[in-house]
Structures are given as structure tokens and as C-alpha cells.
XYZ file of N, CA and C in Angstrom:
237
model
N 0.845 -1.181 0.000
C 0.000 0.000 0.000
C 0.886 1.238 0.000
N 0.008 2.444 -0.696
C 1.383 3.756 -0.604
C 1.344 4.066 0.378
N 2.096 4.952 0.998
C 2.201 5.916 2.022
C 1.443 7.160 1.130
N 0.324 7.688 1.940
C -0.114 8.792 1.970
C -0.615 9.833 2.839
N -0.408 10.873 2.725
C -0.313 11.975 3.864
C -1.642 11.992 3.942
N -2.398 13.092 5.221
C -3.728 13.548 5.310
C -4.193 14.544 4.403
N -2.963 15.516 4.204
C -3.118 16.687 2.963
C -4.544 15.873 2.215
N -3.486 14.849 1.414
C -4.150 14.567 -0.080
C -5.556 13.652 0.439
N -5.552 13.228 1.309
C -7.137 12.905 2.312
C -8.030 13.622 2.203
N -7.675 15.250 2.854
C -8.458 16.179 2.616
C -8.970 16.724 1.306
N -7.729 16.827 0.628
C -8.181 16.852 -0.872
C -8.725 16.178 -1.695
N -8.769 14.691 -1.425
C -9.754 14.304 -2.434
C -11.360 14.417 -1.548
N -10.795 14.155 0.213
C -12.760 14.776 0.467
C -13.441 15.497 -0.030
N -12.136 16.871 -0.121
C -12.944 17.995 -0.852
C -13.577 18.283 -2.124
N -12.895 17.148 -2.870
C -13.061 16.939 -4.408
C -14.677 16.043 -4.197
N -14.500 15.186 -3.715
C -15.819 14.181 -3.350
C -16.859 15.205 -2.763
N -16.424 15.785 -1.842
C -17.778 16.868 -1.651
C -18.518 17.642 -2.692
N -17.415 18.242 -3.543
C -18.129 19.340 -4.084
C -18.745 19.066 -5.640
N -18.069 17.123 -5.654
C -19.157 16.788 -6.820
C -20.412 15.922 -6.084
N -20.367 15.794 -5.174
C -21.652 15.525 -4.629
C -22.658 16.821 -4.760
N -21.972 17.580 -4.299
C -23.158 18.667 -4.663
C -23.802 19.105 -5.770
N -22.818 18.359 -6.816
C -23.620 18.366 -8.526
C -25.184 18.037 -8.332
N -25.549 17.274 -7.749
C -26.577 16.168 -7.862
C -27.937 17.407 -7.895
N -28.871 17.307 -8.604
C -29.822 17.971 -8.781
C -29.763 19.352 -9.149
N -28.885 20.053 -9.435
C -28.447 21.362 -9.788
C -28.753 21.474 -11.232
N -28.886 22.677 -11.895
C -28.803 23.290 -13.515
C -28.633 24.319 -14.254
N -28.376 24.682 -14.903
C -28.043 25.751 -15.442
C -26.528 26.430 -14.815
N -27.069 28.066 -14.362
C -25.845 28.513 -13.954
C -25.129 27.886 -12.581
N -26.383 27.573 -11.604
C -25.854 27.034 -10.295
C -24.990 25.711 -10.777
N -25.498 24.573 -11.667
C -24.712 23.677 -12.171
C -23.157 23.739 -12.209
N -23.306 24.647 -13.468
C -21.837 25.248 -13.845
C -21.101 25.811 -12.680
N -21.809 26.505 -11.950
C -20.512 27.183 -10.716
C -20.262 25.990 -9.735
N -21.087 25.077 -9.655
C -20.856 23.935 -9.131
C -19.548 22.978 -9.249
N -19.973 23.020 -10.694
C -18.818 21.998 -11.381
C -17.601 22.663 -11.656
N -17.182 23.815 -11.772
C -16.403 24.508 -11.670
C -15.653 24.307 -10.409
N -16.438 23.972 -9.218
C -15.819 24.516 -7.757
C -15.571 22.754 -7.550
N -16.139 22.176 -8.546
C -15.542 20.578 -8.210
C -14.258 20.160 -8.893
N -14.550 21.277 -10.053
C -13.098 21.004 -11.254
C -12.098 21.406 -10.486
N -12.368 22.379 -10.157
C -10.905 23.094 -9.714
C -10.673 22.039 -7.945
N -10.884 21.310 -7.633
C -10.810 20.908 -6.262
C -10.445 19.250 -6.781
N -10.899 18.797 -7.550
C -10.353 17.734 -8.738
C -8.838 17.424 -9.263
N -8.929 18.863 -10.014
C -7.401 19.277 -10.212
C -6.189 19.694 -9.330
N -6.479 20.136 -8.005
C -5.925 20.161 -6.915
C -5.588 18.884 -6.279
N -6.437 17.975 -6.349
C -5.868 16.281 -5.806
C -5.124 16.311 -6.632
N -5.644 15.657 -7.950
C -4.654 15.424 -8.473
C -3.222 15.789 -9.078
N -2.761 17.293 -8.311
C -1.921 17.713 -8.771
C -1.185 17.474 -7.601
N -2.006 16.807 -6.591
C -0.616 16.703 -5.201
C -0.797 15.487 -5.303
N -1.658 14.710 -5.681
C -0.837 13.334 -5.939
C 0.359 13.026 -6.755
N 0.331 13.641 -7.725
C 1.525 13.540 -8.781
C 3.115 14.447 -7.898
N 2.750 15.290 -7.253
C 3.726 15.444 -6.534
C 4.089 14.664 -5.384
N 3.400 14.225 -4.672
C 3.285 13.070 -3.846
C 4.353 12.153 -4.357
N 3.912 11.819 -5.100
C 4.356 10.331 -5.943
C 5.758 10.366 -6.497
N 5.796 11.918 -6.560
C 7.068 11.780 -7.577
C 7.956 12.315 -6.566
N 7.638 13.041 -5.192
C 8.752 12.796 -4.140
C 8.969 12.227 -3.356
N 7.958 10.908 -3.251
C 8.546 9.631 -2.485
C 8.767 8.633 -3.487
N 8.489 8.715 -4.425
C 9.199 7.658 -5.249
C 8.061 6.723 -5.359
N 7.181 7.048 -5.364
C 6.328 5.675 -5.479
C 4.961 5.763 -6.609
N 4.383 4.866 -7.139
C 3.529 4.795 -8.190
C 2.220 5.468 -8.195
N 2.631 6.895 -9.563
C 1.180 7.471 -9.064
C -0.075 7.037 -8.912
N -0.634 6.099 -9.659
C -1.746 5.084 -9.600
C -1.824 4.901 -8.322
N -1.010 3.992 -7.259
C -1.259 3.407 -5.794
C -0.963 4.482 -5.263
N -0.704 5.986 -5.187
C -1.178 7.016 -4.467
C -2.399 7.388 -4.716
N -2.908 6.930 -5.327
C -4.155 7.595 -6.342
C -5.289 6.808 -5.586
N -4.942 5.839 -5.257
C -6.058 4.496 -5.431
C -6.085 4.203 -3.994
N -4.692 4.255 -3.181
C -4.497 4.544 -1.716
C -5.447 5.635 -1.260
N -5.406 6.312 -1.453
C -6.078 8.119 -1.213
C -7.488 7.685 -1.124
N -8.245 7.178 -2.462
C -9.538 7.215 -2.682
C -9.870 6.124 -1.942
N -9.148 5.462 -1.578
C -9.660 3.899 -0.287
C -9.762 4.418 0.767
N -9.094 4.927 0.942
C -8.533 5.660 2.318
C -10.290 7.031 2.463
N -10.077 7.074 1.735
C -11.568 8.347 1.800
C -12.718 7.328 1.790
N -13.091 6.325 1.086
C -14.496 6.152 0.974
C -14.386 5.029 2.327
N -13.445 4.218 2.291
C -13.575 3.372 3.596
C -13.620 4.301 5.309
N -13.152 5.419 5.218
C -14.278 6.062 6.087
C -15.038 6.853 6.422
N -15.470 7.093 5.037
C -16.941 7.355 4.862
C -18.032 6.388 5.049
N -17.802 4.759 5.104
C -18.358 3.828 5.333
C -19.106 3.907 6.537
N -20.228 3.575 7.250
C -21.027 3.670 8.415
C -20.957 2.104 8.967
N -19.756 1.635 10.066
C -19.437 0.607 10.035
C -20.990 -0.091 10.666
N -22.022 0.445 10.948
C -23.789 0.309 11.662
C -24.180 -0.625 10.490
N -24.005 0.242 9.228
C -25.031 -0.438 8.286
C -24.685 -1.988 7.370
């Protein structure tokens, strides 16, 4: 498994949040939506690739580490 910091934790939450908020939106609210998800999108993934490329390890399993790491606890261990 990679080593990954909390930084890029937070950043892909934040990325996961703000396309959740796509959901039922249109028009202009849509667009400023997806905008505020693009740009929070492109922010993970621009510290994963730095991530990766200063510990030496495979951007994919930083990538894939990160997003496990986010949805497994987001999981509701109840249900």
C-alpha cells in the first residue's frame, strides 16, 4: 500500500464533496458547481503527482491509496 499523507485525504474529500453537490443542480448554479468541483479535482490530483514523484512511489497506488482511504471512512461501520 502507498504511504499517503492527510493533505491529499483532505483533498480528495474535498473533491468528493463538491461533486456531490452536482446532484440535482442546472443551469448557472450547475456550472458554478462543477467549476468549484473542477478546480478541487485538479488540486488532488496535482498533489498526488507530486506526492508520488517525491517519495518515489507509483502514481496510480497514491491515487487508489487516497480514494480507499476516503471512501472506507466514509463507510457507516452500523449499516
Amino acid at each position: 500500500m502507498a504511504d499517503i499523507s492527510d493533505e491529499l485525504i483532505k483533498l480528495e474529500r474535498s473533491a468528493e464533496e463538491a461533486r456531490a453537490k452536482l446532484a440535482g443542480l442546472v443551469g448557472e448554479e450547475y456550472q458554478a458547481q462543477w467549476r468549484s468541483w473542477y478546480e478541487a479535482a485538479a488540486a488532488f490530483q496535482a498533489a498526488v503527482t507530486a506526492h508520488a514523484k517525491a517519495t518515489g512511489q507509483p502514481r496510480h497506488e497514491v491515487e487508489q491509496a487516497v480514494k480507499k482511504a476516503v471512501r472506507h471512512a466514509d463507510e457507516d461501520p452500523a449499516e
